[in-house]
């Protein structure tokens, strides 16, 4: 009979996990940067930018952050 336990933890390659997380962050950033300008247009068209300038500034900052995070997305 074998001494190997079926409940042993598997060793995880940290580099593969990091690459997977980076890819997910890039994809999320890219697609968020694609979608947010449409939200910005709706907010400007409905007058929300004048009524809530701080929230609108946050929306623009989120779009900028998404652009930075989504750069180099290749799929």
GROMACS .gro file of C-alpha atoms in nm:
model
   75
    1UNK     CA    1   0.000   0.000   0.000
    2UNK     CA    2   0.120   0.350  -0.080
    3UNK     CA    3   0.197   0.619   0.177
    4UNK     CA    4   0.073   0.893  -0.058
    5UNK     CA    5  -0.224   1.079   0.081
    6UNK     CA    6  -0.500   1.178  -0.164
    7UNK     CA    7  -0.546   1.499   0.034
    8UNK     CA    8  -0.200   1.642  -0.028
    9UNK     CA    9  -0.182   2.004  -0.123
   10UNK     CA   10  -0.061   2.073  -0.472
   11UNK     CA   11   0.220   2.313  -0.530
   12UNK     CA   12   0.106   2.624  -0.715
   13UNK     CA   13   0.331   2.806  -0.959
   14UNK     CA   14   0.334   3.167  -0.837
   15UNK     CA   15   0.439   3.299  -1.176
   16UNK     CA   16   0.140   3.141  -1.348
   17UNK     CA   17  -0.099   3.280  -1.087
   18UNK     CA   18   0.053   3.626  -1.121
   19UNK     CA   19   0.028   3.614  -1.501
   20UNK     CA   20  -0.335   3.506  -1.476
   21UNK     CA   21  -0.422   3.788  -1.236
   22UNK     CA   22  -0.239   4.043  -1.452
   23UNK     CA   23  -0.428   3.923  -1.758
   24UNK     CA   24  -0.759   3.953  -1.573
   25UNK     CA   25  -0.676   4.306  -1.454
   26UNK     CA   26  -0.575   4.412  -1.807
   27UNK     CA   27  -0.892   4.269  -1.959
   28UNK     CA   28  -1.113   4.431  -1.697
   29UNK     CA   29  -0.935   4.765  -1.739
   30UNK     CA   30  -0.962   4.752  -2.117
   31UNK     CA   31  -1.332   4.671  -2.130
   32UNK     CA   32  -1.409   4.920  -1.856
   33UNK     CA   33  -1.223   5.186  -2.055
   34UNK     CA   34  -1.436   5.093  -2.357
   35UNK     CA   35  -1.767   5.114  -2.170
   36UNK     CA   36  -1.716   5.417  -1.943
   37UNK     CA   37  -1.716   5.683  -2.217
   38UNK     CA   38  -2.075   5.584  -2.297
   39UNK     CA   39  -2.167   5.632  -1.932
   40UNK     CA   40  -1.990   5.969  -1.935
   41UNK     CA   41  -2.190   6.076  -2.240
   42UNK     CA   42  -2.518   5.983  -2.071
   43UNK     CA   43  -2.422   6.166  -1.752
   44UNK     CA   44  -2.329   6.480  -1.949
   45UNK     CA   45  -2.643   6.463  -2.165
   46UNK     CA   46  -2.875   6.431  -1.866
   47UNK     CA   47  -2.710   6.713  -1.671
   48UNK     CA   48  -2.563   6.490  -1.404
   49UNK     CA   49  -2.220   6.643  -1.449
   50UNK     CA   50  -2.349   6.982  -1.331
   51UNK     CA   51  -2.556   6.841  -1.044
   52UNK     CA   52  -2.284   6.607  -0.912
   53UNK     CA   53  -1.943   6.742  -1.014
   54UNK     CA   54  -1.748   6.538  -0.758
   55UNK     CA   55  -1.908   6.211  -0.872
   56UNK     CA   56  -1.848   6.310  -1.235
   57UNK     CA   57  -1.483   6.378  -1.157
   58UNK     CA   58  -1.463   6.034  -0.997
   59UNK     CA   59  -1.611   5.883  -1.311
   60UNK     CA   60  -1.346   6.054  -1.523
   61UNK     CA   61  -1.074   5.938  -1.283
   62UNK     CA   62  -1.208   5.581  -1.304
   63UNK     CA   63  -1.195   5.602  -1.682
   64UNK     CA   64  -0.834   5.721  -1.668
   65UNK     CA   65  -0.743   5.439  -1.428
   66UNK     CA   66  -0.911   5.186  -1.658
   67UNK     CA   67  -0.714   5.322  -1.953
   68UNK     CA   68  -0.388   5.279  -1.762
   69UNK     CA   69  -0.473   4.930  -1.634
   70UNK     CA   70  -0.607   4.814  -1.972
   71UNK     CA   71  -0.308   4.917  -2.180
   72UNK     CA   72  -0.127   4.629  -2.350
   73UNK     CA   73  -0.442   4.415  -2.353
   74UNK     CA   74  -0.403   4.187  -2.654
   75UNK     CA   75  -0.706   3.962  -2.687
   0.00000   0.00000   0.00000
